[in-house]
Short mmCIF file of C-alpha atoms in Angstrom, two decimals:
data_model
loop_
_atom_site.label_atom_id
_atom_site.label_comp_id
_atom_site.label_asym_id
_atom_site.label_seq_id
_atom_site.Cartn_x
_atom_site.Cartn_y
_atom_site.Cartn_z
CA UNK A 1 0.04 0.09 0.06
CA UNK A 2 1.27 3.43 -0.89
CA UNK A 3 0.23 6.68 0.94
CA UNK A 4 0.18 9.85 -0.81
CA UNK A 5 0.49 12.50 1.95
CA UNK A 6 -1.27 15.72 1.22
CA UNK A 7 -2.05 15.47 -2.36
CA UNK A 8 -3.36 19.12 -2.73
CA UNK A 9 0.33 20.35 -2.05
CA UNK A 10 0.86 19.53 -5.87
CA UNK A 11 -2.30 21.55 -7.00
CA UNK A 12 -0.50 23.97 -8.79
CA UNK A 13 0.86 21.32 -11.22
CA UNK A 14 -2.10 18.87 -12.20
CA UNK A 15 0.39 16.82 -14.49
CA UNK A 16 1.83 15.50 -11.36
CA UNK A 17 -1.32 13.54 -10.45
CA UNK A 18 -1.28 11.88 -14.06
CA UNK A 19 1.39 9.48 -12.72
CA UNK A 20 -1.46 7.78 -10.86
CA UNK A 21 -3.50 6.68 -13.77
CA UNK A 22 -1.74 3.67 -14.60
CA UNK A 23 -1.18 2.05 -11.17
CA UNK A 24 -4.82 2.79 -10.26
CA UNK A 25 -6.35 1.45 -13.53
CA UNK A 26 -4.08 -1.56 -13.61
CA UNK A 27 -4.56 -2.24 -10.03
CA UNK A 28 -0.86 -2.71 -9.67
CA UNK A 29 -0.81 -1.17 -5.99
CA UNK A 30 -3.34 0.06 -3.52
CA UNK A 31 -3.13 3.77 -3.05
CA UNK A 32 -4.48 5.93 -0.07
CA UNK A 33 -4.34 9.67 -0.93
CA UNK A 34 -4.78 12.03 1.95
CA UNK A 35 -5.86 15.52 0.98
CA UNK A 36 -7.39 18.82 2.34
CA UNK A 37 -9.57 19.12 -0.84
CA UNK A 38 -10.67 16.92 -3.87
CA UNK A 39 -8.74 16.49 -6.97
CA UNK A 40 -9.54 19.26 -9.38
CA UNK A 41 -9.60 16.88 -12.41
CA UNK A 42 -12.32 14.58 -12.68
CA UNK A 43 -10.25 11.89 -14.43
CA UNK A 44 -8.29 11.30 -10.78
CA UNK A 45 -11.42 11.71 -8.86
CA UNK A 46 -13.50 9.17 -10.59
CA UNK A 47 -10.70 6.55 -10.12
CA UNK A 48 -11.00 6.61 -6.33
CA UNK A 49 -13.31 5.84 -3.57
CA UNK A 50 -13.79 9.30 -1.89
CA UNK A 51 -14.53 9.38 1.77
CA UNK A 52 -15.20 12.79 3.00
CA UNK A 53 -14.11 13.84 6.81
CA UNK A 54 -16.56 16.02 8.64
CA UNK A 55 -15.19 18.65 10.89
CA UNK A 56 -14.03 17.48 14.36
CA UNK A 57 -16.44 17.45 17.04
CA UNK A 58 -15.50 18.41 20.72
CA UNK A 59 -15.21 14.89 21.89
CA UNK A 60 -12.78 14.19 18.95
CA UNK A 61 -10.73 17.18 19.72
CA UNK A 62 -10.62 16.22 23.42
CA UNK A 63 -9.30 12.62 22.31
CA UNK A 64 -6.74 14.24 20.13
CA UNK A 65 -5.69 16.59 22.79
CA UNK A 66 -5.33 13.75 25.55
CA UNK A 67 -3.73 11.44 23.03
CA UNK A 68 -1.11 13.97 22.19
CA UNK A 69 -0.44 15.45 25.72
CA UNK A 70 -0.77 12.21 27.62
CA UNK A 71 -1.93 12.50 31.20
CA UNK A 72 -2.87 16.29 31.91
CA UNK A 73 -5.12 18.34 33.82
CA UNK A 74 -8.60 17.60 32.33
CA UNK A 75 -9.35 21.18 32.74
CA UNK A 76 -6.47 22.18 30.74
CA UNK A 77 -7.12 19.70 28.01
CA UNK A 78 -10.87 20.93 27.75
CA UNK A 79 -9.59 24.64 27.51
CA UNK A 80 -7.19 23.62 24.77
CA UNK A 81 -9.93 21.87 22.88
CA UNK A 82 -12.27 24.85 23.36
CA UNK A 83 -9.51 27.18 21.90
CA UNK A 84 -8.98 25.18 18.85
CA UNK A 85 -12.96 25.05 18.22
CA UNK A 86 -13.21 28.73 18.87
CA UNK A 87 -10.37 29.47 16.33
CA UNK A 88 -11.96 27.43 13.65
CA UNK A 89 -15.38 28.86 14.07
CA UNK A 90 -14.40 32.36 14.19
CA UNK A 91 -16.28 34.67 11.75
CA UNK A 92 -14.28 37.15 9.52
CA UNK A 93 -15.46 40.22 7.84
CA UNK A 94 -15.78 39.16 4.10
CA UNK A 95 -14.55 42.75 3.11
CA UNK A 96 -11.32 42.16 4.98
CA UNK A 97 -10.69 38.88 3.19
CA UNK A 98 -11.28 40.59 -0.11
CA UNK A 99 -9.01 43.18 0.57
CA UNK A 100 -6.06 41.16 1.54
CA UNK A 101 -6.15 42.04 5.05
CA UNK A 102 -7.31 38.77 6.70
CA UNK A 103 -8.27 35.26 5.79
CA UNK A 104 -10.88 32.63 6.71
CA UNK A 105 -9.37 31.35 10.01
CA UNK A 106 -10.85 27.84 9.58
CA UNK A 107 -8.72 27.46 6.14
CA UNK A 108 -5.62 29.41 7.57
CA UNK A 109 -5.34 27.27 10.96
CA UNK A 110 -5.55 23.73 10.33
CA UNK A 111 -5.51 20.60 12.58
CA UNK A 112 -1.70 20.22 11.97
CA UNK A 113 -1.05 23.66 13.70
CA UNK A 114 -2.94 22.31 16.80
CA UNK A 115 -1.04 19.13 16.74
CA UNK A 116 2.27 20.81 16.68
CA UNK A 117 1.03 23.00 19.45
CA UNK A 118 0.44 19.86 21.60
CA UNK A 119 3.58 18.22 20.58
CA UNK A 120 5.50 21.33 21.70
CA UNK A 121 3.76 21.11 25.12
CA UNK A 122 4.36 17.42 25.43
CA UNK A 123 7.97 17.81 24.85
CA UNK A 124 8.05 20.46 27.70
CA UNK A 125 5.99 17.96 29.89
CA UNK A 126 8.84 15.49 29.66
CA UNK A 127 11.31 17.51 31.56
CA UNK A 128 9.41 19.98 33.65
CA UNK A 129 5.88 21.20 34.81
CA UNK A 130 4.21 23.35 32.25
CA UNK A 131 4.01 26.88 32.85
CA UNK A 132 2.10 29.91 31.34
CA UNK A 133 5.35 31.05 29.40
CA UNK A 134 5.63 27.67 27.72
CA UNK A 135 2.00 27.59 26.77
CA UNK A 136 2.36 31.30 25.21
CA UNK A 137 5.51 30.26 23.51
CA UNK A 138 3.67 27.07 21.95
CA UNK A 139 0.98 29.37 20.71
CA UNK A 140 3.37 31.95 19.20
CA UNK A 141 5.31 29.18 17.42
CA UNK A 142 2.40 27.58 15.95
CA UNK A 143 -0.27 29.93 15.20
CA UNK A 144 1.54 32.76 13.38
CA UNK A 145 -0.06 34.51 10.41
CA UNK A 146 1.24 36.60 7.44
CA UNK A 147 -1.47 39.31 8.36
CA UNK A 148 -0.62 42.03 10.88
CA UNK A 149 -2.45 41.76 14.03
CA UNK A 150 -3.76 38.37 13.57
CA UNK A 151 -1.51 36.71 16.11
CA UNK A 152 -2.59 38.98 18.76
CA UNK A 153 -6.21 38.01 18.22
CA UNK A 154 -5.37 34.27 18.21
CA UNK A 155 -3.49 34.90 21.45
CA UNK A 156 -6.35 36.62 22.95
CA UNK A 157 -8.84 33.54 22.14
CA UNK A 158 -6.48 31.25 24.05
CA UNK A 159 -6.34 33.74 27.04
CA UNK A 160 -10.07 33.83 27.10
CA UNK A 161 -10.29 30.11 27.19
CA UNK A 162 -7.23 29.39 29.50
CA UNK A 163 -7.77 32.22 32.02
CA UNK A 164 -8.54 29.54 34.75
CA UNK A 165 -5.62 27.36 33.82
CA UNK A 166 -2.09 27.52 35.36
CA UNK A 167 -2.43 31.21 36.06
CA UNK A 168 -3.43 32.21 32.54
CA UNK A 169 -1.33 33.77 29.97
CA UNK A 170 -0.62 37.35 28.88
CA UNK A 171 -2.01 38.58 25.69
CA UNK A 172 0.79 41.00 24.63
CA UNK A 173 2.92 40.09 21.44
CA UNK A 174 6.67 40.23 21.72
CA UNK A 175 8.74 41.35 18.80
CA UNK A 176 9.45 38.69 16.08
CA UNK A 177 13.12 38.71 16.70
CA UNK A 178 12.49 37.82 20.47
CA UNK A 179 10.30 35.03 19.44
CA UNK A 180 12.57 33.58 16.92
CA UNK A 181 15.47 33.83 19.36
CA UNK A 182 13.63 31.93 21.91
CA UNK A 183 12.52 29.51 19.40
CA UNK A 184 15.92 28.44 17.91
CA UNK A 185 17.57 28.69 21.34
CA UNK A 186 15.17 26.06 22.68
CA UNK A 187 15.64 23.65 19.60
CA UNK A 188 18.58 21.68 20.83
CA UNK A 189 18.55 18.06 19.29
CA UNK A 190 19.19 16.25 22.68
CA UNK A 191 15.93 17.77 24.08
CA UNK A 192 13.68 17.77 21.15
CA UNK A 193 10.81 15.51 21.50
CA UNK A 194 9.82 15.86 17.87
CA UNK A 195 11.17 17.31 14.80
CA UNK A 196 9.97 20.80 14.51
CA UNK A 197 8.35 22.13 11.28
CA UNK A 198 10.10 24.43 8.83
CA UNK A 199 10.08 28.06 9.91
CA UNK A 200 8.62 30.78 7.26
CA UNK A 201 9.53 34.51 8.14
CA UNK A 202 7.10 36.78 6.03
CA UNK A 203 8.60 39.90 4.99
CA UNK A 204 6.27 42.96 4.53
CA UNK A 205 8.18 44.18 1.56
CA UNK A 206 9.49 42.40 -1.54
CA UNK A 207 12.85 43.83 -1.30
CA UNK A 208 13.40 41.62 1.80
CA UNK A 209 15.64 44.31 3.47
CA UNK A 210 13.35 44.23 6.56
CA UNK A 211 14.43 40.61 7.12
CA UNK A 212 18.24 41.45 7.39
CA UNK A 213 18.13 42.06 11.13
CA UNK A 214 16.18 38.83 11.40
CA UNK A 215 19.03 36.90 9.68
CA UNK A 216 21.37 38.42 12.29
CA UNK A 217 19.40 37.42 14.95
CA UNK A 218 19.08 33.72 13.50
CA UNK A 219 22.98 33.65 13.11
CA UNK A 220 23.49 35.01 16.52
CA UNK A 221 20.77 33.12 18.45
CA UNK A 222 21.62 29.76 16.73
CA UNK A 223 25.51 29.40 16.79
CA UNK A 224 27.38 26.09 15.70
CA UNK A 225 26.71 23.35 18.27
CA UNK A 226 29.71 21.41 17.11
CA UNK A 227 32.93 21.93 15.28
CA UNK A 228 32.52 18.79 13.23
CA UNK A 229 31.73 19.72 9.76
CA UNK A 230 30.44 23.07 11.03
CA UNK A 231 27.27 21.42 12.46
CA UNK A 232 24.86 24.10 13.22
CA UNK A 233 26.36 26.77 10.70
CA UNK A 234 23.91 29.14 9.43
CA UNK A 235 23.82 29.67 5.56
CA UNK A 236 21.80 32.18 3.52
CA UNK A 237 20.54 31.48 -0.20
CA UNK A 238 18.71 34.03 -2.16
CA UNK A 239 16.80 32.69 -5.21
CA UNK A 240 16.20 35.15 -8.07
CA UNK A 241 13.37 35.28 -10.26
CA UNK A 242 15.00 37.37 -13.20
CA UNK A 243 14.43 35.21 -16.47
CA UNK A 244 18.20 34.80 -16.87
CA UNK A 245 18.53 33.29 -13.62
CA UNK A 246 15.58 30.88 -13.76
CA UNK A 247 17.33 27.73 -15.38
CA UNK A 248 17.57 24.15 -14.70
CA UNK A 249 21.27 24.38 -13.97
CA UNK A 250 20.78 27.25 -11.33
CA UNK A 251 18.02 25.26 -9.62
CA UNK A 252 20.31 22.17 -9.58
CA UNK A 253 23.20 24.11 -7.98
CA UNK A 254 20.88 25.50 -5.42
CA UNK A 255 19.29 21.97 -4.35
CA UNK A 256 22.92 20.68 -4.31
CA UNK A 257 23.67 23.34 -1.74
CA UNK A 258 20.50 22.25 0.22
CA UNK A 259 21.50 18.59 0.03
CA UNK A 260 24.86 19.33 1.55
CA UNK A 261 23.22 21.45 4.41
CA UNK A 262 20.87 18.75 5.12
CA UNK A 263 23.75 16.02 5.50
CA UNK A 264 25.95 18.20 7.31
CA UNK A 265 23.24 19.75 9.82
CA UNK A 266 23.28 23.44 8.84
CA UNK A 267 20.92 25.87 9.36
CA UNK A 268 19.67 26.79 5.86
CA UNK A 269 17.76 30.25 5.34
CA UNK A 270 16.30 30.58 1.79
CA UNK A 271 14.74 33.80 0.59
CA UNK A 272 12.27 33.49 -2.30
CA UNK A 273 12.11 29.75 -2.23
CA UNK A 274 9.19 29.40 -4.58
CA UNK A 275 11.13 27.91 -7.39
CA UNK A 276 12.28 24.91 -5.67
CA UNK A 277 9.48 24.52 -3.06
CA UNK A 278 8.08 21.57 -5.15
CA UNK A 279 11.31 19.67 -4.52
CA UNK A 280 10.76 19.57 -0.89
CA UNK A 281 7.61 18.12 -0.30
CA UNK A 282 9.11 15.27 2.00
CA UNK A 283 11.01 17.82 3.75
CA UNK A 284 7.85 19.73 4.34
CA UNK A 285 5.87 16.79 5.43
CA UNK A 286 8.75 15.57 7.71
CA UNK A 287 8.27 12.36 5.79
CA UNK A 288 11.76 10.66 6.47
CA UNK A 289 12.65 7.01 6.07
CA UNK A 290 14.98 5.44 8.80
CA UNK A 291 17.78 3.09 7.64
CA UNK A 292 20.63 1.45 9.32
CA UNK A 293 24.00 2.37 8.37
CA UNK A 294 27.78 1.53 9.71
CA UNK A 295 29.86 4.45 10.74
CA UNK A 296 33.29 3.59 12.26
CA UNK A 297 32.29 0.00 12.88
CA UNK A 298 29.20 1.06 14.60
CA UNK A 299 25.80 0.62 13.49
CA UNK A 300 23.61 3.88 13.62
CA UNK A 301 20.26 4.72 12.45
CA UNK A 302 19.94 7.31 9.51
CA UNK A 303 16.97 9.56 8.53
CA UNK A 304 16.78 10.19 4.98
CA UNK A 305 14.48 12.64 3.04
CA UNK A 306 13.57 12.57 -0.62
CA UNK A 307 14.69 15.63 -2.93
CA UNK A 308 12.87 15.83 -6.10
CA UNK A 309 14.23 17.37 -9.19
CA UNK A 310 12.10 16.96 -12.32
CA UNK A 311 11.13 13.39 -12.92
CA UNK A 312 14.12 12.22 -10.57
CA UNK A 313 14.16 11.75 -6.85
CA UNK A 314 17.28 11.19 -4.49
CA UNK A 315 17.19 9.99 -0.80
CA UNK A 316 19.33 12.44 1.09
CA UNK A 317 20.61 11.66 4.53
CA UNK A 318 19.17 14.25 6.93
CA UNK A 319 21.20 15.31 10.03
CA UNK A 320 19.24 15.64 13.23
CA UNK A 321 20.30 19.37 13.78
CA UNK A 322 19.30 20.59 10.38
CA UNK A 323 16.90 23.36 10.22
CA UNK A 324 15.39 25.24 7.46
CA UNK A 325 13.94 28.90 7.33
CA UNK A 326 11.93 30.29 4.38
CA UNK A 327 11.71 34.08 3.92
CA UNK A 328 8.78 35.08 1.73
CA UNK A 329 7.19 38.36 1.04
CA UNK A 330 3.77 39.03 2.47
CA UNK A 331 2.22 39.73 -1.05
CA UNK A 332 3.02 36.16 -2.52
CA UNK A 333 2.00 34.55 0.82
CA UNK A 334 -1.48 36.21 0.70
CA UNK A 335 -1.67 35.30 -3.00
CA UNK A 336 -1.26 31.72 -1.94
CA UNK A 337 -3.98 31.99 0.78
CA UNK A 338 -6.51 33.45 -1.76
CA UNK A 339 -5.70 30.82 -4.01
CA UNK A 340 -6.61 28.20 -1.42
CA UNK A 341 -2.88 26.81 -0.94
CA UNK A 342 -3.28 26.79 2.64
CA UNK A 343 -2.07 23.14 3.19
CA UNK A 344 1.38 24.43 2.18
CA UNK A 345 1.24 27.12 4.90
CA UNK A 346 0.38 24.46 7.59
CA UNK A 347 3.74 22.76 7.08
CA UNK A 348 5.47 25.87 8.48
CA UNK A 349 5.58 27.95 11.63
CA UNK A 350 4.81 31.43 10.31
CA UNK A 351 6.29 34.74 11.85
CA UNK A 352 5.46 38.00 10.27
CA UNK A 353 8.28 40.57 10.51
CA UNK A 354 7.37 43.95 12.05
CA UNK A 355 8.94 47.28 11.40
CA UNK A 356 12.24 47.61 13.19
CA UNK A 357 12.46 49.93 16.25
CA UNK A 358 15.21 52.50 15.95
CA UNK A 359 16.55 54.03 19.19
CA UNK A 360 19.14 56.37 20.64
CA UNK A 361 21.57 58.19 18.42
CA UNK A 362 20.49 56.02 15.47
CA UNK A 363 17.01 58.21 15.34
CA UNK A 364 19.04 61.29 14.38
CA UNK A 365 20.65 59.08 11.57
CA UNK A 366 17.37 57.95 10.34
CA UNK A 367 15.82 61.47 10.20
CA UNK A 368 18.89 62.51 8.03
CA UNK A 369 18.41 59.67 5.55
CA UNK A 370 14.69 60.48 5.53
CA UNK A 371 15.48 64.13 4.43
CA UNK A 372 17.60 62.90 1.76
CA UNK A 373 14.99 60.64 0.43
CA UNK A 374 12.30 63.41 0.83
CA UNK A 375 14.60 65.74 -1.32
CA UNK A 376 15.19 63.11 -4.06
CA UNK A 377 11.80 61.60 -4.10
CA UNK A 378 10.95 58.22 -2.77
CA UNK A 379 9.56 56.69 -5.87
CA UNK A 380 12.95 56.79 -7.76
CA UNK A 381 13.98 53.93 -5.45
CA UNK A 382 12.57 50.61 -6.66
CA UNK A 383 10.60 48.80 -3.91
CA UNK A 384 11.45 51.56 -1.30
CA UNK A 385 9.12 51.15 1.66
CA UNK A 386 8.76 54.36 3.78
CA UNK A 387 8.08 52.31 6.87
CA UNK A 388 10.85 49.54 6.61
CA UNK A 389 13.66 50.34 4.36
CA UNK A 390 15.67 52.80 6.01
CA UNK A 391 15.13 51.58 9.89
CA UNK A 392 15.95 48.18 8.42
CA UNK A 393 19.35 49.16 6.76
CA UNK A 394 20.28 51.08 10.13
CA UNK A 395 19.19 48.33 12.62
CA UNK A 396 20.68 45.40 10.61
CA UNK A 397 24.33 46.90 11.16
CA UNK A 398 23.95 48.57 14.69
CA UNK A 399 25.84 51.27 16.27
CA UNK A 400 28.91 49.33 16.73
CA UNK A 401 29.38 48.26 13.25
CA UNK A 402 29.54 51.85 11.43
CA UNK A 403 32.77 51.26 9.80
CA UNK A 404 31.79 47.88 8.18
CA UNK A 405 30.98 48.90 4.69
CA UNK A 406 30.54 45.57 3.25
CA UNK A 407 27.56 44.90 5.68
CA UNK A 408 25.60 47.98 4.15
CA UNK A 409 26.64 46.83 0.70
CA UNK A 410 25.53 43.29 1.08
CA UNK A 411 22.20 44.51 2.62
CA UNK A 412 21.46 46.75 -0.46
CA UNK A 413 20.58 43.95 -2.80
CA UNK A 414 18.84 46.09 -5.26
CA UNK A 415 21.08 48.53 -7.00
CA UNK A 416 18.58 51.22 -6.95
CA UNK A 417 18.72 50.99 -3.11
CA UNK A 418 22.44 51.27 -3.18
CA UNK A 419 22.73 55.04 -2.60
CA UNK A 420 20.68 54.64 0.58
CA UNK A 421 23.08 51.95 1.92
CA UNK A 422 26.07 54.31 1.21
CA UNK A 423 24.08 57.28 2.99
CA UNK A 424 23.41 55.13 6.01
CA UNK A 425 27.07 54.09 6.17
CA UNK A 426 28.22 57.70 5.84
CA UNK A 427 25.99 58.90 8.75
CA UNK A 428 26.73 55.92 10.89
CA UNK A 429 30.57 56.81 10.55
CA UNK A 430 29.75 60.38 11.24
CA UNK A 431 27.47 60.18 14.27
CA UNK A 432 28.00 56.57 15.98
CA UNK A 433 30.86 57.83 18.13
#
């Protein structure tokens, strides 16, 4: 029997499903297909016995909660189940959905998010009693959203339902950088109860300049944990959508880099990964094969994941410390939600980057750069964002790095924003002392 996990992940390329015709028609093997929605093409749908699963009832959610958490306070289990049901049943103004400012909560927050929240809490319970901080962190990690302010609304739902459990939780939302630092500092392989989902950082701008300080945070909060082969090393990969860059050879090179990172246990940060995401379904589904291997005469268990490339697929060893973070712009993610591609989003923890906060002497520098932009006219800078661009260039370097010209140049990934990088560098040198 072959299990096809989440068939709707391939919805953008219906030709993938044509491979099912022959084995189904000839009855070569039995196939069980799991999907969040029916096949779009009737040719495939007519070949299967279709069983529709209704929405989970409270008794089923409670059974799921107790099954994942084990023995816990019945009051806590019921409050968590009530939170899940309340979130799935929340009504959203249709106008906000049409304007791309919100989404249907039932489609955006799926059962998978709740299960990984429970798994996170279970991993905490293995070593210590559950606290309000643990519960809040689990919600922040697993119920993020690409829409501004939505995580606060979700947190409020949990606060209302859990107010009588373990002292209640605070409804304030910490900065994204602080949440990510907490997340990656807590992901040590020897303590992990379950391999976590991939991380998705959502950038409000298409230029990704506002994620530079997030990348720095990830590098600083997730240092190498072993000198052996650079285990834990943080690498950044940026994929381009310019026509001359979209080639089979370039995709092959990027996947080869990712393969090496999987094998060696690096933390891979990928900007704009849409081009290669269809190669990573096994990785997104955490669908790994365990095999026995001999190392230095000792038999060890090795996990492998499939990397697909066109019609070919390769089983790649995956290190227990390997982590992957995707960086998308908010516009493309909201487009995926409008197109109904929420199963893909449920494979990731989602974190929306907020505007960087500039403080101290850097405020004066920011005002000087803003005066220059106002004089030249902001529309002359491609993808310039008045809320994010200047603060991002300043905060991603910091007061102590004013002389590091290469940092600014590396951050100015778009040629048209290069003058701003030079200007920020000039003011930092002049005023940081």
